Coordinates of N, CA and C in Angstrom, one line a residue:
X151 N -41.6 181.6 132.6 CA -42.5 182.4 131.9 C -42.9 181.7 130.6
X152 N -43.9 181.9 129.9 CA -44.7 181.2 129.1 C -44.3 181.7 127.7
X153 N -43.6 181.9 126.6 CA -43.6 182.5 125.9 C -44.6 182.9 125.3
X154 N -44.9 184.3 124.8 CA -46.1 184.7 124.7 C -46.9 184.8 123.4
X155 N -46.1 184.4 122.0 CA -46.3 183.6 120.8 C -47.4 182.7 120.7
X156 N -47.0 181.2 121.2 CA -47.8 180.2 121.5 C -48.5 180.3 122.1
X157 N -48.5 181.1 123.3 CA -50.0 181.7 124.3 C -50.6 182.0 123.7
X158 N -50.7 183.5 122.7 CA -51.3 183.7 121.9 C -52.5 182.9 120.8
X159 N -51.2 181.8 120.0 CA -52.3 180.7 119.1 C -53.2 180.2 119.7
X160 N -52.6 179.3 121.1 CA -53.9 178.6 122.0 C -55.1 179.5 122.5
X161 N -55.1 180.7 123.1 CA -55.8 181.7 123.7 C -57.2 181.7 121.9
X162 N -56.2 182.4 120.9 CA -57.2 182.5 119.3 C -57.5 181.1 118.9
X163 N -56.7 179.9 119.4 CA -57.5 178.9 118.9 C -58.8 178.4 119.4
X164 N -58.6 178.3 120.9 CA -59.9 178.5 122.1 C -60.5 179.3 121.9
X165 N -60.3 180.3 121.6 CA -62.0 180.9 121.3 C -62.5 181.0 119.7
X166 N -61.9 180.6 118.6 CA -62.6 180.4 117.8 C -63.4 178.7 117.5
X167 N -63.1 178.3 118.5 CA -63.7 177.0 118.7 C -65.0 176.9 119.5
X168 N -64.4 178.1 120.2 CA -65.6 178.4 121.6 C -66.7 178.7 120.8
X169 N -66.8 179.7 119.9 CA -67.6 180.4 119.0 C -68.4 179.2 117.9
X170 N -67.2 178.5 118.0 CA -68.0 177.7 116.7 C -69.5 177.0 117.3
X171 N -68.6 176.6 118.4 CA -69.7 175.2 119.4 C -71.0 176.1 119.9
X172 N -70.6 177.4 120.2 CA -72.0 178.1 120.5 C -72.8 178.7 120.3
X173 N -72.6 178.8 118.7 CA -73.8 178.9 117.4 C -74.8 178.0 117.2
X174 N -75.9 178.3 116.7 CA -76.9 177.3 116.1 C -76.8 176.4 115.4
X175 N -77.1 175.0 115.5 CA -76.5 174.5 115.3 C -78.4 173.8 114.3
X176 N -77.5 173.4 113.1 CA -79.3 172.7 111.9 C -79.3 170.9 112.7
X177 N -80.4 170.9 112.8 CA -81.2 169.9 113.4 C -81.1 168.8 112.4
X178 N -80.6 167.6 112.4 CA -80.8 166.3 111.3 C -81.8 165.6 111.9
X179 N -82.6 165.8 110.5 CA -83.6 164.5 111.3 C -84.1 163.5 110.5
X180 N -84.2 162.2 111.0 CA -83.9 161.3 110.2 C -85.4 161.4 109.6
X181 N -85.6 160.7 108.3 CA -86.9 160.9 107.6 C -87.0 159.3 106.7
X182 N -88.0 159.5 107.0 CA -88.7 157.7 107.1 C -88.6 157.7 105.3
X183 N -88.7 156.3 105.0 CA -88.5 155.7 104.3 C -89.6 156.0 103.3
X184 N -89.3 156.2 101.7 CA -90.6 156.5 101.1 C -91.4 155.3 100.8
X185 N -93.2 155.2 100.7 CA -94.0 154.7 100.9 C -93.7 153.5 100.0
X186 N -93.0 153.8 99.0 CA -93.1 152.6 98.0 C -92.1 152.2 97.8
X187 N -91.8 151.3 98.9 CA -90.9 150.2 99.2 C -91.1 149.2 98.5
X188 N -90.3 147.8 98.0 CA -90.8 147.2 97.4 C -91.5 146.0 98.3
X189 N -91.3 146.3 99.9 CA -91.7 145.1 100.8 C -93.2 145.8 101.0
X190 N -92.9 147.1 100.9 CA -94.6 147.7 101.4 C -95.4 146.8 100.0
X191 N -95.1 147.0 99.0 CA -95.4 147.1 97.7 C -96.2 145.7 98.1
X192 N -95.3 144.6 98.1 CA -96.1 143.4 97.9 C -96.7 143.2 98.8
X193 N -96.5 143.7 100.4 CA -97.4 143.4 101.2 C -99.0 143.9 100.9
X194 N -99.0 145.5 100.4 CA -100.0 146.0 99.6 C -101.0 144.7 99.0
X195 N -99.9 144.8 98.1 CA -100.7 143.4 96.9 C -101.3 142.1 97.5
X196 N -100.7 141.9 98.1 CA -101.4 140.0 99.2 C -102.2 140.8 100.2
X197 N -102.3 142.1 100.4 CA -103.5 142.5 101.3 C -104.5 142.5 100.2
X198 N -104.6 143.0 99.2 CA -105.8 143.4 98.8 C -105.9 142.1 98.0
X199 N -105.2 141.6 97.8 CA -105.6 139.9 97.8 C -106.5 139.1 98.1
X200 N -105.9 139.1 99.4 CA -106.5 138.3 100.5 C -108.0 139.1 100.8
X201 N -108.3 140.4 100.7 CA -109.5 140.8 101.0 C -110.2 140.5 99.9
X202 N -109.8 140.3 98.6 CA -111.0 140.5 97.3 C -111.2 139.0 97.3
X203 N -110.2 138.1 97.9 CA -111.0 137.2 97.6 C -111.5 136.7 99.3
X204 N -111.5 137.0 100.3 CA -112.6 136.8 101.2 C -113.8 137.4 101.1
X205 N -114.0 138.8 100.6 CA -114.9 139.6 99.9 C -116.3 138.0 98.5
X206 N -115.4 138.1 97.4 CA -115.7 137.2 96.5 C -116.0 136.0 97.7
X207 N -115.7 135.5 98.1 CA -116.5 134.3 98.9 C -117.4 133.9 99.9
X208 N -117.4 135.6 100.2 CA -118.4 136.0 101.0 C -119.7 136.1 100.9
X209 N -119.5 136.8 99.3 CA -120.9 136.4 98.4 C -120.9 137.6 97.8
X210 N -120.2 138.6 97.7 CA -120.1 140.4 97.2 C -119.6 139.8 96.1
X211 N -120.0 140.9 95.2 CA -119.4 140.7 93.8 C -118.2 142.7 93.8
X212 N -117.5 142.4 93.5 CA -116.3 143.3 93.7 C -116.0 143.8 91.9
X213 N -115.9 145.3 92.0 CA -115.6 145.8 91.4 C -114.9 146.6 91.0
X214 N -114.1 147.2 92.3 CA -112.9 147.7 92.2 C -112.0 147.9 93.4
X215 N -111.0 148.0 93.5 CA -110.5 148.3 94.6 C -110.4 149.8 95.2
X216 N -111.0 150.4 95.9 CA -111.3 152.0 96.2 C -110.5 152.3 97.2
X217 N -109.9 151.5 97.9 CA -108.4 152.6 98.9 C -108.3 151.1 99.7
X218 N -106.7 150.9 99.9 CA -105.9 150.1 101.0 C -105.1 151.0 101.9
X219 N -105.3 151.0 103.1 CA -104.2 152.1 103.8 C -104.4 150.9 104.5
X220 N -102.5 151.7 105.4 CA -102.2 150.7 106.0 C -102.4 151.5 107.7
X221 N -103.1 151.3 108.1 CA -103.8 152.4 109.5 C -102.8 152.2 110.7
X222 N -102.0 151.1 111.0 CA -101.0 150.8 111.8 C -100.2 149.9 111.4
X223 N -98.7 149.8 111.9 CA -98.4 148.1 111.5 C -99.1 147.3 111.5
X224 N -99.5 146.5 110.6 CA -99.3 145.3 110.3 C -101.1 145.3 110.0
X225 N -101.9 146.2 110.5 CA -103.2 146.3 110.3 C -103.7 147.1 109.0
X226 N -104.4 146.6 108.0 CA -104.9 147.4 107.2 C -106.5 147.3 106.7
X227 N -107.2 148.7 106.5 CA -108.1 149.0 105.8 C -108.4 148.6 104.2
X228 N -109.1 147.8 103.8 CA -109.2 147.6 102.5 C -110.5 148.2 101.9
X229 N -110.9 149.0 101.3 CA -112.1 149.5 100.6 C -112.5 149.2 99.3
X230 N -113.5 148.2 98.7 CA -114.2 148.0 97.4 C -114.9 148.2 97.4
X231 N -114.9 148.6 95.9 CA -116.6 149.0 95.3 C -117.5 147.7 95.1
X232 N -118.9 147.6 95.1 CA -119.1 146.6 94.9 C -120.2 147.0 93.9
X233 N -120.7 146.0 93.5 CA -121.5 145.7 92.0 C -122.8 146.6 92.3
X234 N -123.5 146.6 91.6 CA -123.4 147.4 90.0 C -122.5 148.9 90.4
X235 N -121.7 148.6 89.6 CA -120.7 149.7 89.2 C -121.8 150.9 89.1
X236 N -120.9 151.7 89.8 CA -121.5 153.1 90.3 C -122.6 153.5 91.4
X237 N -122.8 152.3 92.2 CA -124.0 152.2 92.9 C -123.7 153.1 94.6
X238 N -122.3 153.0 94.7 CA -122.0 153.5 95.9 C -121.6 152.6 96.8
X239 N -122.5 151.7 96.8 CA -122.2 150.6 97.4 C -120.7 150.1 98.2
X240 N -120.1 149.9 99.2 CA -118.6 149.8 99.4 C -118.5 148.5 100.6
X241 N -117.4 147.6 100.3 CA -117.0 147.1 101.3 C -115.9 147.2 101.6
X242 N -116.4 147.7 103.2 CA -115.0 147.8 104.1 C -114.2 146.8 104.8
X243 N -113.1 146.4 104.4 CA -112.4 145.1 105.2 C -111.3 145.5 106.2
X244 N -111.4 145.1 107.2 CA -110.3 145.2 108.2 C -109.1 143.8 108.2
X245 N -107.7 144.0 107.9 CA -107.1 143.1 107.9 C -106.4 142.8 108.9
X246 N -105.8 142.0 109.3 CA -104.4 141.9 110.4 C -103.2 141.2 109.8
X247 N -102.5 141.6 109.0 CA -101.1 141.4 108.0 C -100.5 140.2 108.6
X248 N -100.4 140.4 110.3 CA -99.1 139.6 110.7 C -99.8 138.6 110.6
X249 N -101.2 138.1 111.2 CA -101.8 136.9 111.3 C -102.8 136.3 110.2
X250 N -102.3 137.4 109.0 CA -103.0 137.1 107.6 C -104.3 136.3 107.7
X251 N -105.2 137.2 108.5 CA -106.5 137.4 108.4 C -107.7 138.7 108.5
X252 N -109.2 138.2 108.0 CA -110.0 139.1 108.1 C -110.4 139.5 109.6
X253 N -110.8 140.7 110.0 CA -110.7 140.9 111.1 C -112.0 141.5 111.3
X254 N -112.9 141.8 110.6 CA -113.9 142.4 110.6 C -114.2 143.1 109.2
X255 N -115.7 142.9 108.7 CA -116.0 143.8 107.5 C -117.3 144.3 107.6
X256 N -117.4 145.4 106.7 CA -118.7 146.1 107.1 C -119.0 146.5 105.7
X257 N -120.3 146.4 105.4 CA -120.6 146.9 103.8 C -121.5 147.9 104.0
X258 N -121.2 149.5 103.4 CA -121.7 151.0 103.3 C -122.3 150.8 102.4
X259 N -123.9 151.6 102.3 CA -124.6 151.9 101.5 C -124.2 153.2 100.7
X260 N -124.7 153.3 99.6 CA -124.3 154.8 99.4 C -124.0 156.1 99.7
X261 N -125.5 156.4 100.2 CA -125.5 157.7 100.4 C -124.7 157.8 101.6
X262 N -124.6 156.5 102.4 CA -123.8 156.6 104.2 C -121.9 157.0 103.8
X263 N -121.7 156.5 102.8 CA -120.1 156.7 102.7 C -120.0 158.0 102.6
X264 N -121.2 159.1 101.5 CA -120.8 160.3 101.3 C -121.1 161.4 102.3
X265 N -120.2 162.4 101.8 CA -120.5 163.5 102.2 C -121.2 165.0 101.6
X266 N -123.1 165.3 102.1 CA -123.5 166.3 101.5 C -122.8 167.6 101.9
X267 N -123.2 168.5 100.8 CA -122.7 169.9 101.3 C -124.1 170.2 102.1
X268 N -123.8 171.5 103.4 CA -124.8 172.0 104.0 C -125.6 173.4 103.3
X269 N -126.4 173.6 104.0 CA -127.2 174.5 103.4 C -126.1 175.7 103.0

């Protein structure tokens, strides 16, 4: 026969363990790295590099830099303003990071980049 002491512990140990495992249990989830890495950083910087001055040799006169996102790995959007300041005027550059080239550009007129309110 089993003495019934120790039966006891194991029986209350088992089920407060049972209990534990079959509650809800918080979800970890891993969360990405903030944006301003210092590899993002420089890659940033030799993107928008490399577009102001393929831009500049292209024959655009460049005035500011108006948005770089990076749209996928290794691919990014470069946006400049172009001359005369305040004109609207924009060039769009498509980059490809890995193979540190232009990939296509497109230059927006004004009024095409914005957006009117409707009636």
């Amino acid at each position: 026969m089993v003495p019934l002491r120790p039966a006891i512990a194991f029986v209350f140990s088992c089920s407060l363990l049972g209990i534990g495992c079959a509650g809800p249990t918080q979800e970890r989830r891993m969360y990405p790295e903030p944006s301003n890495t210092v590899q993002q950083e420089l890659g940033y910087r030799d993107v928008v590099r490399i577009g102001q001055e393929y831009a500049v040799s292209s024959g655009y006169e460049v005035t500011e830099v108006a948005e770089a996102v990076q749209v996928r790995p290794n691919y990014w959007r470069i946006r400049f303003g172009l001359a005369p300041r305040g004109s609207g005027r924009l060039l769009d550059i498509e980059f490809d990071q890995a193979q540190r080239q232009v990939v296509g550009a497109t230059e927006v007129g004004g009024a095409a980049g914005r957006v009117t309110p409707g009636p």
